[in-house]
Coordinates of C-alpha atoms in Angstrom, one line a residue:
X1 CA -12.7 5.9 -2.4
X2 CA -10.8 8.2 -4.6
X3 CA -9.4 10.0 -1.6
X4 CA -8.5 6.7 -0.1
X5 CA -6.9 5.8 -3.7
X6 CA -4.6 8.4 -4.2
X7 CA -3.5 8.6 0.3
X8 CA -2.6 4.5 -0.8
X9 CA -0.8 5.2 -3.8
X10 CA 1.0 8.3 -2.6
X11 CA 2.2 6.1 0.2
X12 CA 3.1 3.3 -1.6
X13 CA 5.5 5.5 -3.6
X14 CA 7.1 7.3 -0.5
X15 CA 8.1 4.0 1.0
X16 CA 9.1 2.7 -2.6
X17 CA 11.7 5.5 -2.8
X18 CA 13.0 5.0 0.8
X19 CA 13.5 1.1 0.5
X20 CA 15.5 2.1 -3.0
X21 CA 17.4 5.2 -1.8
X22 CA 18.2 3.0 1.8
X23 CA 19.9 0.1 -0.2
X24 CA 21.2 2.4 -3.0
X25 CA 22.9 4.1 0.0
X26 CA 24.6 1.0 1.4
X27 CA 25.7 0.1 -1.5
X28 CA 27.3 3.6 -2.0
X29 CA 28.4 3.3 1.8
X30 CA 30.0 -0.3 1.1
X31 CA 32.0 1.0 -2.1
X32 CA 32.9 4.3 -0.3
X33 CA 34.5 2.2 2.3
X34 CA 36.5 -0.2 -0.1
X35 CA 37.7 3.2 -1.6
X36 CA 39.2 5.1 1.0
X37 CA 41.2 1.9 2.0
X38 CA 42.8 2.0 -1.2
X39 CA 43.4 5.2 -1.3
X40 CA 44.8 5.5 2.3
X41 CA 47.0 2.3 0.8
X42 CA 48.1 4.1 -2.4
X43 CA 49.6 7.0 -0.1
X44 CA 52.2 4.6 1.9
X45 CA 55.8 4.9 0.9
X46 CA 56.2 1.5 0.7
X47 CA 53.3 1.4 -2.2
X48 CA 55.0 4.7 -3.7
X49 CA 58.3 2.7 -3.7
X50 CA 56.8 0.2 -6.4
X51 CA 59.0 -2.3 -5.0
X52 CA 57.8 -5.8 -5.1
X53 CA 59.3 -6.9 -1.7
X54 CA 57.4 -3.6 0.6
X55 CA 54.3 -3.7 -1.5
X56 CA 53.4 -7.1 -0.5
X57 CA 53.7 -6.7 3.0
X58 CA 51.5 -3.9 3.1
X59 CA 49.1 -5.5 0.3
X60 CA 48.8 -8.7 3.0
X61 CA 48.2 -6.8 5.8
X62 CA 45.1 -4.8 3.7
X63 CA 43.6 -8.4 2.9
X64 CA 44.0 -9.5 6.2
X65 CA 42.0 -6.9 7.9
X66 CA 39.7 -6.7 4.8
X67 CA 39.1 -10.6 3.9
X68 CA 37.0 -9.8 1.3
X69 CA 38.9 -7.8 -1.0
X70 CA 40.8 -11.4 -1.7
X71 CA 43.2 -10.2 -4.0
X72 CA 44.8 -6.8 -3.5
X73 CA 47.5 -5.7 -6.5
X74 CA 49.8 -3.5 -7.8
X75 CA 50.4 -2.2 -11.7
X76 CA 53.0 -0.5 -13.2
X77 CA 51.9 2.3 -15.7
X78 CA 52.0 -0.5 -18.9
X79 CA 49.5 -3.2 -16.9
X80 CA 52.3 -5.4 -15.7
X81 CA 51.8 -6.7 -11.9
X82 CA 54.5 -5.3 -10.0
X83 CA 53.0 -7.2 -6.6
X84 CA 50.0 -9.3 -5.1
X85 CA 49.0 -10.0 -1.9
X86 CA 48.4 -14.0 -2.9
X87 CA 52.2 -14.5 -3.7
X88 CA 51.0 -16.4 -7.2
X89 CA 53.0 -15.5 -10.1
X90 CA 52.9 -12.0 -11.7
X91 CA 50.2 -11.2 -14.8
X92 CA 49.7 -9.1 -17.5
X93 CA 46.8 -6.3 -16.6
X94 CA 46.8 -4.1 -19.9
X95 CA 43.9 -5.6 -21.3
X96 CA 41.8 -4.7 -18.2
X97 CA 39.8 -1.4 -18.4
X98 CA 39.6 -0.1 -15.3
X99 CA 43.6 -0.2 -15.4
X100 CA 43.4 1.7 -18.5
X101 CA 41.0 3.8 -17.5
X102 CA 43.7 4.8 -14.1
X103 CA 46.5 5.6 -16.7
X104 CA 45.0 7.9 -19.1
X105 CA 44.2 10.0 -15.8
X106 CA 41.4 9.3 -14.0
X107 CA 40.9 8.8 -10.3
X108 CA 38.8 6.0 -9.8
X109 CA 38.2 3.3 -11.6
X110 CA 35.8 0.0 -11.7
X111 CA 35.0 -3.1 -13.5
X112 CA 32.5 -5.8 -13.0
X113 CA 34.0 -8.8 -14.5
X114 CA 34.9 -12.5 -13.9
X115 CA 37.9 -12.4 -12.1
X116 CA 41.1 -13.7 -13.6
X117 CA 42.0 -15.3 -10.0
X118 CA 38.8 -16.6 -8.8
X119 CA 37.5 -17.1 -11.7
X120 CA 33.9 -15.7 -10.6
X121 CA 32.0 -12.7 -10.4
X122 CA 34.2 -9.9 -8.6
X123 CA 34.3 -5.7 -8.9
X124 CA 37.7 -4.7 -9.2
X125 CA 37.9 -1.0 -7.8
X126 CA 41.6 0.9 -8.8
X127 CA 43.1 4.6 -7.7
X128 CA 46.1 5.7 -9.1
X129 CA 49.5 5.3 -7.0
X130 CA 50.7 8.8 -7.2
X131 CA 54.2 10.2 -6.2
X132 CA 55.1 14.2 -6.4
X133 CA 52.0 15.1 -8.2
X134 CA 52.8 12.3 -11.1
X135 CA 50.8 8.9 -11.7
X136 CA 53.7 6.3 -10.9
X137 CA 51.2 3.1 -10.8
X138 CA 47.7 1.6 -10.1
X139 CA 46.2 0.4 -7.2
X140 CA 43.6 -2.0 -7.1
X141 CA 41.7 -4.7 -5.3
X142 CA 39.6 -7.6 -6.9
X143 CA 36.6 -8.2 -4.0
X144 CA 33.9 -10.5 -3.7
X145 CA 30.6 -8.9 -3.8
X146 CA 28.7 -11.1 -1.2
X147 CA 28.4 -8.8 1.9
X148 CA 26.3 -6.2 -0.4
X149 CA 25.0 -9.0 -2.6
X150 CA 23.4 -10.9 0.0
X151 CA 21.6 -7.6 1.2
X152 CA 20.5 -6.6 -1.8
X153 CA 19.4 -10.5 -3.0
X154 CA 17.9 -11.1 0.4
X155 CA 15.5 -7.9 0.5
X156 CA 12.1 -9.3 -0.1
X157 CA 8.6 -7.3 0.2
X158 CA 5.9 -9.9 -0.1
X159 CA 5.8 -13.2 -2.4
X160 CA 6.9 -11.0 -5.3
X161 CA 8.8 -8.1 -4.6
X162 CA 12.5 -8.2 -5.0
X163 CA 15.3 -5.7 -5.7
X164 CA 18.6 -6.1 -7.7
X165 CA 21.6 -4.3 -8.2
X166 CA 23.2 -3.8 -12.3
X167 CA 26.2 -1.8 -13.1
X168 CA 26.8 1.4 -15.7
X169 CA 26.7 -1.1 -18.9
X170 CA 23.4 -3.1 -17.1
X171 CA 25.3 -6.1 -16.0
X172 CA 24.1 -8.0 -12.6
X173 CA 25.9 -7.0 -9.5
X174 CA 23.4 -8.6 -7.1
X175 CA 20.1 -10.5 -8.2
X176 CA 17.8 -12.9 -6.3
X177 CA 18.5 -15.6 -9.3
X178 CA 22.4 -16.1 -8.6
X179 CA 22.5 -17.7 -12.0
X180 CA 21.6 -14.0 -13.4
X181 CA 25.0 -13.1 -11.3
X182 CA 27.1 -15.6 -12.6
X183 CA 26.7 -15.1 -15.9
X184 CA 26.4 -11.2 -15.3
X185 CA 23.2 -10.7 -17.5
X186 CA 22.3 -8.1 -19.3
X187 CA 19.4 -5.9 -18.0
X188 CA 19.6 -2.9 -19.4
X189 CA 16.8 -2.7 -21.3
X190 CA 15.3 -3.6 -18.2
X191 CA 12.2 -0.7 -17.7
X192 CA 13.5 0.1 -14.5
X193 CA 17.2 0.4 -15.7
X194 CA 16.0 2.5 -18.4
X195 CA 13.9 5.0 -16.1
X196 CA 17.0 5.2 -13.7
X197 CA 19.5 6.0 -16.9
X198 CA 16.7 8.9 -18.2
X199 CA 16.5 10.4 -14.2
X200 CA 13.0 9.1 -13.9
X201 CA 12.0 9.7 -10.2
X202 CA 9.1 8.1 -8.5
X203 CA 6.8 5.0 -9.2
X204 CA 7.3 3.1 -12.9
X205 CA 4.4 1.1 -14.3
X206 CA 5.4 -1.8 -17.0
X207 CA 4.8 -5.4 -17.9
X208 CA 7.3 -7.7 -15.8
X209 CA 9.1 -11.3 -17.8
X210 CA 6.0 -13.5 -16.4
X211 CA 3.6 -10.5 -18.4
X212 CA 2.0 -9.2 -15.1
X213 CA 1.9 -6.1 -14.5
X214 CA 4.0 -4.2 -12.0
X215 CA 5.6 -1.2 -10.4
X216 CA 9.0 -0.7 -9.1
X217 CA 11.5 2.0 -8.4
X218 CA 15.4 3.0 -8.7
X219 CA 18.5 4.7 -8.2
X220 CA 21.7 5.6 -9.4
X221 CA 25.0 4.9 -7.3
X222 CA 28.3 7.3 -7.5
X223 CA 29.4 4.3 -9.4
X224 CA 26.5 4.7 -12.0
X225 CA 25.3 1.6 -10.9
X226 CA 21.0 1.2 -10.8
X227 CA 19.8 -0.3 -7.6
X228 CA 16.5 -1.4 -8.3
X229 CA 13.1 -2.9 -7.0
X230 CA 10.0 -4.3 -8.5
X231 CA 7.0 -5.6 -7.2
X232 CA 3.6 -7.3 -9.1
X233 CA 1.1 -4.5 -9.3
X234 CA -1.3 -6.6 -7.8
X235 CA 0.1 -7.5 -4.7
X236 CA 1.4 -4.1 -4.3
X237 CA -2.0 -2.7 -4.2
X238 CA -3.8 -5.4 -2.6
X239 CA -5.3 -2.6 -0.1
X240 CA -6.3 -0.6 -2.5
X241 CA -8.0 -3.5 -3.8
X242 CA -9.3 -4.3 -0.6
X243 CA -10.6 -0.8 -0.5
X244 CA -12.0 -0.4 -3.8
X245 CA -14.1 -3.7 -3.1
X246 CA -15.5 -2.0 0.4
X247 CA -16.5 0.9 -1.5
X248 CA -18.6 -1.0 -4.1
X249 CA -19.8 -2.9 -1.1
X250 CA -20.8 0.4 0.5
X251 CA -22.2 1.8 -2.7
X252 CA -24.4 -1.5 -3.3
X253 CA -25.7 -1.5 0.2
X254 CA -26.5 2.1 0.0
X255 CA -28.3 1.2 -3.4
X256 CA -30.1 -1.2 -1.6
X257 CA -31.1 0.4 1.2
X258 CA -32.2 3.7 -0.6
X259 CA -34.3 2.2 -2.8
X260 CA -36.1 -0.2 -0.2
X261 CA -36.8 3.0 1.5
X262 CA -38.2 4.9 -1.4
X263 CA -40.0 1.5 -1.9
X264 CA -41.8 1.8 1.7
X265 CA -42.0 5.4 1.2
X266 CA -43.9 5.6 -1.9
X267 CA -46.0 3.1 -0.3
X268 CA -46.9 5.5 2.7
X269 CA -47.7 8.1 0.2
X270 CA -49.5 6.1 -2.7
X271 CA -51.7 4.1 -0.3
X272 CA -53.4 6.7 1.5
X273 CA -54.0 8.7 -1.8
X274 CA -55.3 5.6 -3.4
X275 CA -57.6 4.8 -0.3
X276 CA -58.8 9.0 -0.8
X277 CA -59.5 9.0 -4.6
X278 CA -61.4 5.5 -3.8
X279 CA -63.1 7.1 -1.1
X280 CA -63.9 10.7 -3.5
X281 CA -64.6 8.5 -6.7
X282 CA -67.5 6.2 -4.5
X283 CA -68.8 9.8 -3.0
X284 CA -69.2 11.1 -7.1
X285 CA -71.7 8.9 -7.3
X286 CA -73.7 9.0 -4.5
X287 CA -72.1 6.5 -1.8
X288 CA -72.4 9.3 1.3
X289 CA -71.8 6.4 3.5
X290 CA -68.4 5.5 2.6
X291 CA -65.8 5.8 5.5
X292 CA -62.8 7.8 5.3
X293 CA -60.3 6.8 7.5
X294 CA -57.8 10.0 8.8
X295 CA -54.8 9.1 11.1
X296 CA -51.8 11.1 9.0
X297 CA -51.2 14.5 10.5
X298 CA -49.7 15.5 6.9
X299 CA -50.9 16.9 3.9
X300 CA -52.6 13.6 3.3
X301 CA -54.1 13.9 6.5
X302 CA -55.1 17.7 5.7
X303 CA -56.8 15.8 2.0
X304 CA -58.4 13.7 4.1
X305 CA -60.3 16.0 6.1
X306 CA -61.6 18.3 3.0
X307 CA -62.9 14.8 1.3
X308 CA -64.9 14.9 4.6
X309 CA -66.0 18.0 4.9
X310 CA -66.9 17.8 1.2
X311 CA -69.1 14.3 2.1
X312 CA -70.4 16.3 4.6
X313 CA -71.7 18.9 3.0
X314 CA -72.7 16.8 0.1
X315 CA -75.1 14.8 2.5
X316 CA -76.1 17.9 4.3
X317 CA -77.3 19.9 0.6
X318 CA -79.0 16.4 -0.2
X319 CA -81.0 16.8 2.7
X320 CA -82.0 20.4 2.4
X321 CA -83.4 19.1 -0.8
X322 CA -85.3 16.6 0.5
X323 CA -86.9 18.6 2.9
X324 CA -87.6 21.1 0.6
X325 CA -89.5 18.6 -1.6
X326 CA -91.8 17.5 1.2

């Protein structure tokens, strides 16, 4: 059983990782892909131009071939929209972070937010638009999040194991309960967020919202993001269980049938011995004609034979005495 245990649980945990590290890497595949596009974009002289008029045209053509990055925009270094893909008037971008984020020099930049177009849950990924080795402009893209959402939400492993997806400040990406999504809830004091966030590896135990116990796993994204999934404890293990209650089947059966046989064996040994000191206690007081009955081939057997010897001789010296007196 213990061997059993630990091959159960040590294969639970391998396939634990694998399931996490497979959809933690399509979610870094998807993003990867949205990525390069914008960068490829940022690199056209008709984005470097930051005219209005050649922007768009290229920003159409992007959303056209990628339908689900449904707005696709350019900033100047302040925030201001210099050009759309969705030819809706111009807005103010300043306030965003991942804009700021582009212009005090970084390289990439994200946000999960509520979108100001759609007006519902979008990641907004930005490069900079960069022209002889200087930061002219951003370029970003707000995208719906459904093709890696619906993977992630979808993923099932029996009635109650489910994955999600959070981002770096533990807001929902992609959740089973789309109102968790909509209203981008906070989970990260989640256990599993918090494991992924201290470089935990491997299996975490801890008490799920309904109070039952479970295990899950995670992983961190390029995009610090924690793809996660959880499972009851219960179900997870339900071989083990169904193990551990064979082996206390095994062990009661073996109870059973060890003491039934030192039941019957005791009786092979006591009865005989019983019958013999019978037998010798009738012969102690003069019974000579008591029959001792000899069929074991043992050490019973060999008792058995020297009680009869010793009746034997016992009648034979009673004789001699009796002859003796005559």
């Amino acid at each position: 059983f213990k061997q059993t245990s630990d091959r159960i649980v040590q294969d639970t945990t391998r396939f634990g990782s694998q399931i996490t590290n497979s959809l933690s890497q399509e979610v870094e595949q998807w993003i990867d892909k949205n990525v390069r596009v914008l960068k490829t974009l940022a690199q056209m002289p008709g984005i470097q131009s930051m005219n209005r008029f050649e922007q768009e045209i290229l920003l159409k053509a992007v959303h056209n071939e990628y339908p689900w990055m449904y707005l696709v925009f350019t900033t100047d270094l302040y925030g201001m929209n210099v050009a759309r893909n969705d030819d809706t008037d111009l807005k103010d971008y300043s306030d965003r972070q991942y804009v700021q984020d582009i212009t005090s020099g970084k390289n990439l930049a994200w946000q999960n937010l509520i979108g100001k177009t759609s007006k519902q849950p979008a990641l907004v990924i930005a490069v900079p638009i960069q022209k002889n080795g200087q930061t002219i402009g951003v370029m970003a893209a707000a995208m719906t999040r459904d093709a890696i959402s619906k993977r992630i939400a979808n993923w099932r492993q029996g009635d109650t194991g489910y994955a999600f997806l959070v981002d770096q400040d533990g807001k929902v990406v992609a959740h089973q309960v789309e109102e968790f999504v909509q209203e981008q809830r906070d989970l990260s004091q989640h256990p599993l967020v918090k494991a992924a966030n201290a470089n935990t590896n491997g299996m975490v135990e801890f008490i799920n919202d309904d109070g039952q116990e479970a295990i899950g796993f995670a992983a961190t994204t390029p995009l610090e993001w924690t793809l996660a999934i959880q499972q009851e404890k219960e179900e997870a293990f339900v071989i083990l269980k169904e193990s551990q209650m064979f082996a206390i089947m095994l062990m009661g059966a073996t109870f059973i049938i060890v003491v039934l046989i030192a039941y019957l064996a005791s009786r092979a040994i006591v009865t005989p011995i019983r019958k013999l000191t019978d037998a010798a206690n009738r012969i102690s007081v003069g019974e000579l004609g008591v029959e001792i009955e000899n069929k074991s081939k043992d050490e019973i057997g060999d008792l058995a034979e020297a009680i009869t010897r010793m009746q034997d001789s016992i009648r034979l010296s009673i004789e001699r005495l009796r002859r003796r007196r005559r």
